[in-house]
Short mmCIF file of C-alpha atoms and ligand atoms in Angstrom, two decimals:
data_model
loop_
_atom_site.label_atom_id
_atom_site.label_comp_id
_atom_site.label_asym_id
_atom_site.label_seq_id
_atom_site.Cartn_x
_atom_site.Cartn_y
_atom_site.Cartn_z
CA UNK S 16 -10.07 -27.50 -8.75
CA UNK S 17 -11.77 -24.04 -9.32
CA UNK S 18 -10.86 -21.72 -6.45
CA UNK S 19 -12.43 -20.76 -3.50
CA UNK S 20 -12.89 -16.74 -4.76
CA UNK S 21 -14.99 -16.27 -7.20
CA UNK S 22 -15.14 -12.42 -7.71
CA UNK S 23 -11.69 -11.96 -6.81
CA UNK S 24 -10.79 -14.61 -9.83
CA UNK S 25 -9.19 -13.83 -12.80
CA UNK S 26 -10.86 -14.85 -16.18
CA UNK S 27 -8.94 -14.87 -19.37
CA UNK S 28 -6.51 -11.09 -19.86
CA UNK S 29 -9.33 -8.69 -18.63
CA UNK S 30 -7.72 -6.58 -15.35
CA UNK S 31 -9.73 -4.83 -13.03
CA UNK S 32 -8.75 -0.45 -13.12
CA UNK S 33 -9.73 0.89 -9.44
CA UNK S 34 -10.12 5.09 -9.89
CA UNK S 35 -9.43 7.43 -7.30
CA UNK S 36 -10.36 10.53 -8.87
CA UNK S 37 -7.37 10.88 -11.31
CA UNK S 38 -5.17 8.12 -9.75
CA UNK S 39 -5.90 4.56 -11.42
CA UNK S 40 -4.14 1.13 -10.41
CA UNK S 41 -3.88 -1.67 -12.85
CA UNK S 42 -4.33 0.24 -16.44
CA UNK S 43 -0.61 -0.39 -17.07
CA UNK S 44 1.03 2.35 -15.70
CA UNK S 45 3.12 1.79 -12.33
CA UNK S 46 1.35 3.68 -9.56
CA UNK S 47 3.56 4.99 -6.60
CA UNK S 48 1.96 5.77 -3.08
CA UNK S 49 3.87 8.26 -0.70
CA UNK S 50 3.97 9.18 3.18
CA UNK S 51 5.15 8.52 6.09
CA UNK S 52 4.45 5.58 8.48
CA UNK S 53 2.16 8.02 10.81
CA UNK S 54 1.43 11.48 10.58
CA UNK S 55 3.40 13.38 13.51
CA UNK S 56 1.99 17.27 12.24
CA UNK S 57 0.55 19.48 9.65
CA UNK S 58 4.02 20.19 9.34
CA UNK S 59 5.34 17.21 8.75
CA UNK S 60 2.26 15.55 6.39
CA UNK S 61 2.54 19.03 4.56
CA UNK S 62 6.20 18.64 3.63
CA UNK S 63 5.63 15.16 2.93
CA UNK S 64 2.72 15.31 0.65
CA UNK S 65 4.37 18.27 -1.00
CA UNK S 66 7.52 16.34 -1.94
CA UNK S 67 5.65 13.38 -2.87
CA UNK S 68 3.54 15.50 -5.49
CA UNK S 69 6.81 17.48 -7.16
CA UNK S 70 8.62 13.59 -7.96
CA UNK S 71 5.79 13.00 -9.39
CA UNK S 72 3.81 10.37 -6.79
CA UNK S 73 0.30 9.57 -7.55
CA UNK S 74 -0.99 9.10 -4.05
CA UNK S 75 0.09 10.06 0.02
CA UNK S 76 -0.13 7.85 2.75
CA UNK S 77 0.07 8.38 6.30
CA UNK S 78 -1.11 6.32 9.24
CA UNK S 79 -3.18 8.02 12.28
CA UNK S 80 -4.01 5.33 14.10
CA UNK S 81 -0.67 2.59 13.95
CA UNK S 82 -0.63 -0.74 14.78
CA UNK S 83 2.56 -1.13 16.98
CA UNK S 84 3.68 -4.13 18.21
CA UNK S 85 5.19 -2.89 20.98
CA UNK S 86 2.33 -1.22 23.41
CA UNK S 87 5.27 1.47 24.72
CA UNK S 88 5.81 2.79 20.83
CA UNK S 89 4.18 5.51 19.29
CA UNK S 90 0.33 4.80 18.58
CA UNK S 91 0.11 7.54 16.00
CA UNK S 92 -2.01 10.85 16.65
CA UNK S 93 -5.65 9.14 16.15
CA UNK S 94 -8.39 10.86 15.25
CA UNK S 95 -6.69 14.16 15.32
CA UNK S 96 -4.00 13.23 12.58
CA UNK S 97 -6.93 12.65 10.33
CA UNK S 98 -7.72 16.09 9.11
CA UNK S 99 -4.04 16.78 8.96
CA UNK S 100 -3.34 14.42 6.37
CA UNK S 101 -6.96 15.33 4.30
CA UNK S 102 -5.51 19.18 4.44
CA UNK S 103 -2.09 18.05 3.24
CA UNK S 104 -3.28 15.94 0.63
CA UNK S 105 -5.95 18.20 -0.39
CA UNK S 106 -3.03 21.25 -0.75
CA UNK S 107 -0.99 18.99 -2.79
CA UNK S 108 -3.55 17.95 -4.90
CA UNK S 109 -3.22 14.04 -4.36
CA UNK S 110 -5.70 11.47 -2.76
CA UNK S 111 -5.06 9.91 0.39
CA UNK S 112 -5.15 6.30 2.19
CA UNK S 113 -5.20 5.63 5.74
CA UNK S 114 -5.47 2.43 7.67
CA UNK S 115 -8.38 1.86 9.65
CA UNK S 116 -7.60 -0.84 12.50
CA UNK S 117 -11.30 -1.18 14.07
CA UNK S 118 -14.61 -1.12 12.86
CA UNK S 119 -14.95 2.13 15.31
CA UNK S 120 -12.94 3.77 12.95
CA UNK S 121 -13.99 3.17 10.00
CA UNK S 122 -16.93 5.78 9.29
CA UNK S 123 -13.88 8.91 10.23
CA UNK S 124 -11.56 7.31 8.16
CA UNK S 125 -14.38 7.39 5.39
CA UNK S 126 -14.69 10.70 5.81
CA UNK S 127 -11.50 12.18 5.75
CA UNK S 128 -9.63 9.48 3.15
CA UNK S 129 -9.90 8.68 0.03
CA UNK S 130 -9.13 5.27 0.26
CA UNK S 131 -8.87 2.73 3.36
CA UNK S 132 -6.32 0.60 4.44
CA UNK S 133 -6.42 -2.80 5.95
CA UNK S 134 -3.69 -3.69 7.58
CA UNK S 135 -1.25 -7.02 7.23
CA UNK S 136 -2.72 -7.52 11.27
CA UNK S 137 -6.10 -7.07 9.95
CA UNK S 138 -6.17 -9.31 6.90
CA UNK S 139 -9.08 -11.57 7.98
CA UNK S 140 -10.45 -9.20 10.18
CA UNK S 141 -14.00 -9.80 8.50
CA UNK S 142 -16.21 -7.05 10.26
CA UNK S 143 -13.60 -4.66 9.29
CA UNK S 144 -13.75 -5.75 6.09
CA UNK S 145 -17.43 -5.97 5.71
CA UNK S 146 -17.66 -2.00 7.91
CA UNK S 147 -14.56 -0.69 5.25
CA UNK S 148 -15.98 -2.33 2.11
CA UNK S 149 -19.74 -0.67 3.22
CA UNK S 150 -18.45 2.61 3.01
CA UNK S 151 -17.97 2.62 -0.52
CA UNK S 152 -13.96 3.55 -0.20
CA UNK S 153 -11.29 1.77 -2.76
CA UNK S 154 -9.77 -0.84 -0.21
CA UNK S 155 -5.95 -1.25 -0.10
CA UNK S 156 -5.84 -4.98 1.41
CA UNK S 157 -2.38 -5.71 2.94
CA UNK S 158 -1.73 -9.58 2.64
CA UNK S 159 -0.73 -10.65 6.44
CA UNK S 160 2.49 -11.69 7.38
CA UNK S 161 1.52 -15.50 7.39
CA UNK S 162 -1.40 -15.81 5.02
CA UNK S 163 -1.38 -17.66 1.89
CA UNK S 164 -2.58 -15.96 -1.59
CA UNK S 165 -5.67 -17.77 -1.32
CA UNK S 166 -6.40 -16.77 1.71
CA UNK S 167 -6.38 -13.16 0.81
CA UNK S 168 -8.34 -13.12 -2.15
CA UNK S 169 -11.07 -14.87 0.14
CA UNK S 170 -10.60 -11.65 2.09
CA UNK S 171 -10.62 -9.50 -0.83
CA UNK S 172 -13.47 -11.85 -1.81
CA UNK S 173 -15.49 -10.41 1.53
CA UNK S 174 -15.09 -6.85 0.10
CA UNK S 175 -15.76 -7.17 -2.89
CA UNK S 176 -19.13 -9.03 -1.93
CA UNK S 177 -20.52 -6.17 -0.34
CA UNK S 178 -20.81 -4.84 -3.71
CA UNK S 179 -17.47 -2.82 -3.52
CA UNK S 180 -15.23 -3.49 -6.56
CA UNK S 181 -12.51 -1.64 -5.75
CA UNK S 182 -9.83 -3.28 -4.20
CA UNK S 183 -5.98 -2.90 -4.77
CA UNK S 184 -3.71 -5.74 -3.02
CA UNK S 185 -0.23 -5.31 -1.69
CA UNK S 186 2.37 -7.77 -1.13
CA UNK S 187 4.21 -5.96 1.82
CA UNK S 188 6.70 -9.17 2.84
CA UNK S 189 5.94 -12.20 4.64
CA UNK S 190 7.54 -13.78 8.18
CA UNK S 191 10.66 -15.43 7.61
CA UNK S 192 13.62 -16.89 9.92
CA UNK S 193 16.29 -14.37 9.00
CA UNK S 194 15.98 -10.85 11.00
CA UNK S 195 18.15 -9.45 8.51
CA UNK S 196 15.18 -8.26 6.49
CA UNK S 197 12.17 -7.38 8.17
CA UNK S 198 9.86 -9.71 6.08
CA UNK S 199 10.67 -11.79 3.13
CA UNK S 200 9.81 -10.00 0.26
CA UNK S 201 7.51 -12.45 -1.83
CA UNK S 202 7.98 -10.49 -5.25
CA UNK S 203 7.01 -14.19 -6.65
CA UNK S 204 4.01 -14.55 -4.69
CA UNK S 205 3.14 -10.94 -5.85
CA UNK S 206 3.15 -12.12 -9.66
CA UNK S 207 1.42 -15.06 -8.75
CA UNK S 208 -1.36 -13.11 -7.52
CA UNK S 209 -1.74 -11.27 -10.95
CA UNK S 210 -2.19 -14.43 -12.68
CA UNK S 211 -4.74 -15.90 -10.07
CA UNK S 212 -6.84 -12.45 -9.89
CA UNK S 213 -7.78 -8.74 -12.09
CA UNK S 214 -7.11 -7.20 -8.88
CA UNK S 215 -4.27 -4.97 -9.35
CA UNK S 216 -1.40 -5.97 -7.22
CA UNK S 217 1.10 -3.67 -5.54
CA UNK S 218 4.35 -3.85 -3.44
CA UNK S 219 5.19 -1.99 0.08
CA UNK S 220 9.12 -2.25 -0.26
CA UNK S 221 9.17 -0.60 3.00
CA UNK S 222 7.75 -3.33 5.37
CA UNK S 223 9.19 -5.90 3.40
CA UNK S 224 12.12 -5.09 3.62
CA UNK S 225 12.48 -3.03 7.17
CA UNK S 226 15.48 -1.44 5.28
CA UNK S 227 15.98 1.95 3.69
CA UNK S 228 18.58 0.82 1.63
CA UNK S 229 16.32 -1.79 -0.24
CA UNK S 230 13.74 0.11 -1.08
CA UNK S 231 14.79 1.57 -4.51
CA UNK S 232 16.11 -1.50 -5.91
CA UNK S 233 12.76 -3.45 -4.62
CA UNK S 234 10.74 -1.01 -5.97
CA UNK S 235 12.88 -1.08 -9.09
CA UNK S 236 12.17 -4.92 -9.56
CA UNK S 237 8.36 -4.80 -8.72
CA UNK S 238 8.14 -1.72 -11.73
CA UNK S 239 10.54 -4.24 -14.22
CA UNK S 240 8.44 -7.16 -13.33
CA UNK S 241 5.11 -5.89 -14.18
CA UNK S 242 3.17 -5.16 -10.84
CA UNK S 243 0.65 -2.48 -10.70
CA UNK S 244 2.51 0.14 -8.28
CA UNK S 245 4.50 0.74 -5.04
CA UNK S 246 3.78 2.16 -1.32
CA UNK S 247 6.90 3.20 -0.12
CA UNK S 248 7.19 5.10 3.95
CA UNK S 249 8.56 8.49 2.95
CA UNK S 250 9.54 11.00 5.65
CA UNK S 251 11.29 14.60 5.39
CA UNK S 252 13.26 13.62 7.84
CA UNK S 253 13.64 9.88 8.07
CA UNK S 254 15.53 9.20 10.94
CA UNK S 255 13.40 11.54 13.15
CA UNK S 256 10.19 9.55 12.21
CA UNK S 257 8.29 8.49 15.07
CA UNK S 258 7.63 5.19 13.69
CA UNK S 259 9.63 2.38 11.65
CA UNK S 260 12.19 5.64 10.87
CA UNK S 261 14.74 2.58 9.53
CA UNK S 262 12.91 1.82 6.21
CA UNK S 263 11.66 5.78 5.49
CA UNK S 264 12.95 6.98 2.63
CA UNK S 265 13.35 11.00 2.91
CA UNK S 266 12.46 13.13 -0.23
CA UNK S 267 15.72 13.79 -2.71
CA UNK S 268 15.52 9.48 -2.55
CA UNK S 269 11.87 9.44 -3.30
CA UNK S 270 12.57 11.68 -6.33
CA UNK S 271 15.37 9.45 -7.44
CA UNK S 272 13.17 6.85 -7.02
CA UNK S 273 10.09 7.92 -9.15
CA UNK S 274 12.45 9.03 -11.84
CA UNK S 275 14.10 5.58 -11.76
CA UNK S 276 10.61 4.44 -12.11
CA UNK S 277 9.27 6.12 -14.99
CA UNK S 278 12.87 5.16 -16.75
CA UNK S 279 12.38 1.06 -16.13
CA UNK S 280 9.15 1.72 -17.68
CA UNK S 281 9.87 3.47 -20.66
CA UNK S 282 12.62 0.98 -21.47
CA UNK S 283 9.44 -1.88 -21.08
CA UNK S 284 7.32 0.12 -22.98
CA UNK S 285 9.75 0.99 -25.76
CA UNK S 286 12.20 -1.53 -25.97
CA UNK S 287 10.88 -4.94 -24.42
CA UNK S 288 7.51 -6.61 -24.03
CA UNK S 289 6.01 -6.06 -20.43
CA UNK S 290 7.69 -9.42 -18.36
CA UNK S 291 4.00 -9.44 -17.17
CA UNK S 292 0.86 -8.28 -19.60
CA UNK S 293 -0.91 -5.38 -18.25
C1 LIG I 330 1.74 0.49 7.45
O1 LIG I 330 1.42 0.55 6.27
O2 LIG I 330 2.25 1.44 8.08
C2 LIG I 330 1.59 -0.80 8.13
C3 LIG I 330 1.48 -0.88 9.47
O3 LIG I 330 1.61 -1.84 7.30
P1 LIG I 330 1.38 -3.40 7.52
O4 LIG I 330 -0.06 -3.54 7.90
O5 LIG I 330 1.73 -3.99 6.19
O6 LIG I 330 2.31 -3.83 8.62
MN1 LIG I 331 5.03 1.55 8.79
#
């Protein structure tokens, strides 16, 4: 049966490359995204961003606007933690993604980010998709905690329909039973989704696994097994983040990380064939 994406579908080896400035997903190379959860201050995004960019991290994240489960948590800064993160980035020299949770949103987020995230809550939110997509903005498109993979490609399939072709995925763990881990960690679903779209495909260790501890070796197997890049929540001080401070990552561990990174790699590049074509 064909499938129910069409633009989203993948037809014979060609991949899709989505370019953010100098930042590219899906030409091969493993692309790691940085940041915190939310932005809390200049301070804060500045030290982040700045850390990010010496280990050698293509991209910063940061959420203003944070879609808490809990009404009582943190909601993030809004629209005032927007320019903070556009000055950090823009000092560091590396583009920057921010989730936009309403269609209100969406034109600020434009403006100050360089790319727009829909969150795993968010995944079939179609006028959000359809507002986000309209700006013209590479998408990052969060697969929700309970969707199947066809059901987001047929969101990715909204986006790109609007006539906007860039869209990066992200497997960022889906509901299990066990509260050990946050999520289950669907690293197969993740390479399923490269051989069902030229999307490039990405993993959020951080959410999926709720645990600081697991985000080096997850990120570890996603760059081994072929995927297109990481997001990982990186904080310079992770257990005074205001927001999911358990799976933050601080700085001296992102640097590992990257370095660990570019070494699993190499050893593909050099000494083994890629587990998954590029
Ligand atoms: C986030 O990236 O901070 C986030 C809220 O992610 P998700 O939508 O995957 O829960
Ligand atoms: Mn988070």
């Amino acid at each position: 049966m064909a499938a129910n994406y069409r633009l989203a579908q993948r037809h014979g080896e060609s991949r899709s490359v989505v370019r953010i400035g100098a930042v590219t997903f899906g030409d091969g190379r493993f692309t790691l995204v940085g940041g915190p959860c939310s932005i809390e201050s200049a301070e804060q995004i500045g030290r982040a961003a700045q850390g990010v960019r010496a280990a050698g991290g293509a991209m910063l994240r940061g959420g203003a606007y944070k879609p808490r489960t809990s009404p009582y948590d943190f909601q993030g800064l809004g629209d005032e933690g927007l320019p903070l993160i556009a000055e950090a980035g823009a000092r560091a020299g590396l583009p920057v993604v921010v989730e936009a949770l309403a269609v209100t949103q969406v034109p600020l987020v434009a403006r100050f980010a360089d790319m727009i995230q829909i969150g795993a809550r968010n995944m079939q939110n179609v006028p959000l998709l359809r507002a986000a997509a309209l700006t013209g903005r590479p998408i990052l498109l969060k697969r929700g905690p309970s969707a199947t993979l066809d059901e987001l490609l047929l969101a990715a399939e909204y986006v790109l329909l609007e006539g906007n072709e860039r869209v990066v995925l992200c497997e960022r763990g889906i509901r299990g039973f066990d509260p050990e881990t946050r999520n289950v960690c669907d690293l197969a679903g993740a390479l399923r989704l490269r051989e069902l779209t030229h999307l490039p495909v990405i993993l959020d260790p951080s959410h999926a696994s709720g645990r600081r501890s697991l985000i080096e070796p997850l990120t570890l197997a996603a760059a081994a097994a072929g995927l297109d890049g990481a997001i990982v929540e990186v904080h310079p001080n992770p257990r005074e983040a205001r927001c999911d401070a358990q799976q933050a990552i601080d700085l001296t561990e992102f640097e590992r990380l990257a370095a660990r990174v570019r070494a699993v790699r190499a050893v593909l590049e050099e000494v083994l064939e890629p587990a998954v074509s590029a």
